[in-house]
Amino acid sequence: MALTLLTLILILLVVCIAGMIVALYVVPIEIAGTVGYHKKPEADVQTRWGAVAVDVVPGEPLEVRLLLFGRQIYRRLISVEERPPAEKKKKIEAEKRAEEEKAVPPTEMLRRFLRAWPYLKKPAFTALHSLRVAYVSSEARLGFGNPVVTGEVYGWYWVVKGILSPLNTVRLHMEPVFNERVIEGDASLCIAVQRPLMIMLAGMWAFTKKPVRDLFRQGAAQ
C-alpha cells in the first residue's frame, strides 16, 4: 500500500514537472505597462504567465498584488521611503565607502564583460528573437485652450494613425476638446516573451561558463 502511494506521488510529480516544462515552452510571459493622467499621474505594471499575474503599482507605499485567473489572492504594501535609524544609516554609509574603495575599475569590468560575451550572446539573441509586441494602445482627451492648436494636433494624430493602421497591434484614439485646456488619457504597451523555456535554457548554459559566473559574481559584489 505504501509503495503504491509512493509510486502515485512520483507519477504525479513527474506529470507536474513535465506540464510545467511544456507550459514554459508554449505559454508566453506577457509584460504590460500602463501610464495615465487623470488629474494626477498613474502607472501600473503587470506580468502575466497564463492564469498567474503580478501587479505592481508604483507609489508610496508600493503596492504588489498576486492574481490567479484575474482574482486577487495576495496583496502587500511596501514602504519605499522608510528611513533607517541614524546608527544603521552610518553603518550602511561606512559599508558603502568600503565597497567603493575595493570596487573593480570600469576597464576591468569591461574586460570581464568581453570575455563573457561569447557565452552571453546566445541567451541575449534568444531573448531578443522571443520578444513580440502584443499591443500598443492609447486613449487621450486633449485640449490646448486654442482651437487652432488643438485642430493641428488632431490632424497630426490622424496622420500617425493612418500610418500605423496596417498594424493590428496598434490601437489609438483621441478626443479633441476645442473649448478648454485639458490633458487626460492612458497609454499601454504589452510585450510578449515567447518560449521562455528556451531563454531559461540558454541562460543556464551560459552560467555554466566561468567568465559568465565571474562577471555576475563581480557585479553582485559591487
Short mmCIF file of C-alpha atoms in Angstrom, two decimals:
data_model
loop_
_atom_site.label_atom_id
_atom_site.label_comp_id
_atom_site.label_asym_id
_atom_site.label_seq_id
_atom_site.Cartn_x
_atom_site.Cartn_y
_atom_site.Cartn_z
CA MET A 1 0.00 0.00 0.00
CA ALA A 2 2.77 2.41 0.98
CA LEU A 3 4.72 1.50 -2.17
CA THR A 4 1.65 2.14 -4.34
CA LEU A 5 1.09 5.54 -2.71
CA LEU A 6 4.74 6.47 -3.20
CA THR A 7 4.55 5.41 -6.87
CA LEU A 8 1.43 7.55 -7.35
CA ILE A 9 3.14 10.56 -5.76
CA LEU A 10 6.19 10.09 -8.00
CA ILE A 11 3.98 9.81 -11.10
CA LEU A 12 2.09 12.98 -10.14
CA LEU A 13 5.39 14.77 -9.52
CA VAL A 14 6.74 13.74 -12.93
CA VAL A 15 3.49 14.80 -14.63
CA CYS A 16 3.57 18.19 -12.86
CA ILE A 17 7.21 18.79 -13.84
CA ALA A 18 6.52 17.75 -17.45
CA GLY A 19 3.45 20.00 -17.53
CA MET A 20 5.47 22.94 -16.20
CA ILE A 21 8.16 22.40 -18.85
CA VAL A 22 5.57 22.25 -21.64
CA ALA A 23 3.83 25.35 -20.26
CA LEU A 24 7.11 27.28 -20.16
CA TYR A 25 7.60 26.43 -23.84
CA VAL A 26 4.03 27.08 -25.01
CA VAL A 27 2.66 29.84 -22.77
CA PRO A 28 4.31 33.25 -23.27
CA ILE A 29 5.14 35.65 -20.47
CA GLU A 30 3.42 39.00 -21.01
CA ILE A 31 4.77 42.22 -19.52
CA ALA A 32 2.27 45.07 -19.72
CA GLY A 33 2.69 48.64 -18.56
CA THR A 34 0.13 51.42 -18.40
CA VAL A 35 0.72 55.10 -17.73
CA GLY A 36 -2.06 57.61 -17.43
CA TYR A 37 -3.01 61.07 -16.31
CA HIS A 38 -6.41 61.82 -14.78
CA LYS A 39 -5.91 64.85 -12.50
CA LYS A 40 -2.77 63.07 -11.29
CA PRO A 41 -0.17 60.70 -12.80
CA GLU A 42 -0.92 56.99 -12.61
CA ALA A 43 1.10 53.92 -13.52
CA ASP A 44 0.73 50.16 -13.38
CA VAL A 45 2.96 47.25 -14.40
CA GLN A 46 1.67 43.71 -14.74
CA THR A 47 3.49 40.47 -15.52
CA ARG A 48 1.26 37.59 -16.68
CA TRP A 49 2.02 33.95 -17.29
CA GLY A 50 -1.11 32.03 -18.12
CA ALA A 51 -3.56 32.28 -15.23
CA VAL A 52 -0.99 33.86 -12.89
CA ALA A 53 -0.35 37.61 -12.83
CA VAL A 54 1.65 40.00 -10.67
CA ASP A 55 0.55 43.65 -10.48
CA VAL A 56 2.93 46.37 -9.32
CA VAL A 57 1.52 49.84 -8.66
CA PRO A 58 4.25 52.46 -8.05
CA GLY A 59 3.71 54.97 -5.29
CA GLU A 60 4.18 55.38 -1.57
CA PRO A 61 3.65 52.74 -0.46
CA LEU A 62 4.42 50.45 -3.38
CA GLU A 63 1.55 48.02 -3.96
CA VAL A 64 2.13 44.44 -5.11
CA ARG A 65 -0.79 42.15 -5.97
CA LEU A 66 -0.82 38.46 -6.93
CA LEU A 67 -3.75 37.36 -9.08
CA LEU A 68 -4.99 33.95 -10.15
CA PHE A 69 -7.50 33.81 -13.03
CA GLY A 70 -7.96 37.55 -12.58
CA ARG A 71 -8.86 37.28 -8.88
CA GLN A 72 -6.62 38.80 -6.23
CA ILE A 73 -5.22 36.19 -3.86
CA TYR A 74 -2.44 38.22 -2.22
CA ARG A 75 -1.72 41.90 -1.65
CA ARG A 76 1.18 43.67 0.04
CA LEU A 77 2.08 47.31 0.60
CA ILE A 78 5.81 48.10 0.70
CA SER A 79 7.11 51.41 2.01
CA VAL A 80 9.83 52.72 -0.32
CA GLU A 81 10.66 55.85 1.69
CA GLU A 82 11.37 54.17 5.00
CA ARG A 83 14.32 55.87 6.74
CA PRO A 84 16.76 53.63 8.66
CA PRO A 85 17.83 54.65 12.20
CA ALA A 86 20.83 57.02 12.47
CA GLU A 87 23.22 54.29 13.69
CA LYS A 88 22.17 51.90 10.95
CA LYS A 89 22.48 54.70 8.39
CA LYS A 90 26.08 55.37 9.47
CA LYS A 91 26.89 51.67 9.22
CA ILE A 92 25.38 51.50 5.72
CA GLU A 93 27.41 54.54 4.63
CA ALA A 94 30.61 53.03 6.04
CA GLU A 95 29.98 49.75 4.21
CA LYS A 96 29.27 51.67 1.02
CA ARG A 97 32.56 53.58 1.30
CA ALA A 98 34.45 50.31 1.91
CA GLU A 99 32.83 48.77 -1.18
CA GLU A 100 33.71 51.81 -3.28
CA GLU A 101 37.35 51.54 -2.19
CA LYS A 102 37.60 47.93 -3.32
CA ALA A 103 35.44 48.40 -6.43
CA VAL A 104 36.75 46.94 -9.67
CA PRO A 105 37.81 49.65 -12.17
CA PRO A 106 35.45 50.11 -15.15
CA THR A 107 38.17 48.95 -17.56
CA GLU A 108 38.45 45.63 -15.70
CA MET A 109 34.65 45.22 -15.74
CA LEU A 110 34.71 45.84 -19.50
CA ARG A 111 37.41 43.21 -19.99
CA ARG A 112 35.38 40.70 -17.97
CA PHE A 113 32.28 41.50 -19.99
CA LEU A 114 34.16 41.00 -23.27
CA ARG A 115 35.44 37.62 -22.03
CA ALA A 116 31.88 36.60 -21.09
CA TRP A 117 30.16 38.00 -24.20
CA PRO A 118 30.79 34.95 -26.47
CA TYR A 119 28.67 32.95 -24.00
CA LEU A 120 26.17 35.73 -23.18
CA LYS A 121 25.22 36.47 -26.78
CA LYS A 122 23.30 33.20 -27.16
CA PRO A 123 20.78 33.93 -24.36
CA ALA A 124 20.71 37.63 -25.38
CA PHE A 125 19.81 36.87 -29.00
CA THR A 126 17.40 34.13 -27.93
CA ALA A 127 15.59 36.67 -25.72
CA LEU A 128 15.51 39.30 -28.49
CA HIS A 129 14.08 36.83 -31.02
CA SER A 130 11.43 35.81 -28.49
CA LEU A 131 10.10 39.35 -27.94
CA ARG A 132 6.87 40.35 -29.67
CA VAL A 133 4.75 43.46 -29.25
CA ALA A 134 1.33 42.13 -28.23
CA TYR A 135 -0.38 45.52 -28.36
CA VAL A 136 0.12 49.26 -28.12
CA SER A 137 -2.92 51.30 -27.20
CA SER A 138 -3.60 54.91 -26.36
CA GLU A 139 -6.73 56.83 -25.41
CA ALA A 140 -6.41 60.58 -24.94
CA ARG A 141 -8.63 63.57 -24.36
CA LEU A 142 -6.67 66.66 -25.34
CA GLY A 143 -7.39 70.36 -25.46
CA PHE A 144 -4.83 73.18 -25.55
CA GLY A 145 -7.12 76.14 -24.88
CA ASN A 146 -6.71 77.19 -28.51
CA PRO A 147 -8.97 75.63 -31.19
CA VAL A 148 -6.32 76.15 -33.90
CA VAL A 149 -3.54 74.38 -31.97
CA THR A 150 -5.93 71.61 -30.89
CA GLY A 151 -7.03 71.14 -34.52
CA GLU A 152 -3.41 70.93 -35.73
CA VAL A 153 -2.56 68.30 -33.10
CA TYR A 154 -5.72 66.36 -34.00
CA GLY A 155 -4.70 66.45 -37.66
CA TRP A 156 -1.24 65.07 -36.86
CA TYR A 157 -2.94 62.37 -34.78
CA TRP A 158 -4.86 61.19 -37.86
CA VAL A 159 -1.67 61.19 -39.91
CA VAL A 160 0.10 58.97 -37.36
CA LYS A 161 -2.97 56.75 -37.00
CA GLY A 162 -3.18 56.34 -40.78
CA ILE A 163 0.48 55.31 -40.99
CA LEU A 164 0.07 52.77 -38.19
CA SER A 165 -3.36 51.48 -39.24
CA PRO A 166 -1.96 48.37 -41.04
CA LEU A 167 -0.60 47.18 -37.69
CA ASN A 168 -3.26 45.17 -35.86
CA THR A 169 -1.38 45.52 -32.58
CA VAL A 170 -1.71 49.32 -32.50
CA ARG A 171 -4.95 50.94 -31.27
CA LEU A 172 -5.10 54.74 -30.98
CA HIS A 173 -7.96 57.01 -30.02
CA MET A 174 -8.04 60.75 -29.39
CA GLU A 175 -10.92 63.01 -28.43
CA PRO A 176 -10.20 66.69 -29.19
CA VAL A 177 -11.53 69.35 -26.81
CA PHE A 178 -11.68 72.73 -28.53
CA ASN A 179 -13.19 74.90 -25.78
CA GLU A 180 -10.90 74.20 -22.81
CA ARG A 181 -7.41 73.19 -21.75
CA VAL A 182 -7.35 69.53 -20.73
CA ILE A 183 -4.89 66.65 -20.85
CA GLU A 184 -6.22 63.22 -19.89
CA GLY A 185 -5.57 59.75 -21.11
CA ASP A 186 -3.90 56.37 -20.86
CA ALA A 187 -1.19 54.64 -22.86
CA SER A 188 -0.46 50.92 -22.67
CA LEU A 189 2.28 48.68 -24.02
CA CYS A 190 2.37 44.89 -23.76
CA ILE A 191 5.38 42.79 -24.75
CA ALA A 192 5.09 39.01 -25.00
CA VAL A 193 8.12 36.82 -24.31
CA GLN A 194 7.52 33.70 -26.37
CA ARG A 195 9.01 30.34 -25.45
CA PRO A 196 10.52 31.48 -22.12
CA LEU A 197 11.86 27.94 -21.62
CA MET A 198 14.37 28.48 -24.44
CA ILE A 199 15.64 31.68 -22.79
CA MET A 200 15.99 29.88 -19.45
CA LEU A 201 17.92 27.00 -21.03
CA ALA A 202 20.23 29.40 -22.88
CA GLY A 203 20.80 31.35 -19.66
CA MET A 204 21.56 28.18 -17.70
CA TRP A 205 24.02 27.09 -20.41
CA ALA A 206 25.77 30.49 -20.26
CA PHE A 207 26.00 30.34 -16.46
CA THR A 208 27.98 27.09 -16.67
CA LYS A 209 30.84 29.09 -18.21
CA LYS A 210 33.41 30.52 -15.79
CA PRO A 211 33.73 34.01 -17.43
CA VAL A 212 29.96 34.49 -17.06
CA ARG A 213 29.98 33.39 -13.42
CA ASP A 214 32.93 35.69 -12.69
CA LEU A 215 31.11 38.63 -14.30
CA PHE A 216 27.91 38.10 -12.33
CA ARG A 217 29.82 37.44 -9.10
CA GLN A 218 31.71 40.70 -9.51
CA GLY A 219 28.52 42.56 -10.43
CA ALA A 220 26.79 41.29 -7.29
CA ALA A 221 29.75 42.40 -5.19
CA GLN A 222 29.63 45.99 -6.48
#
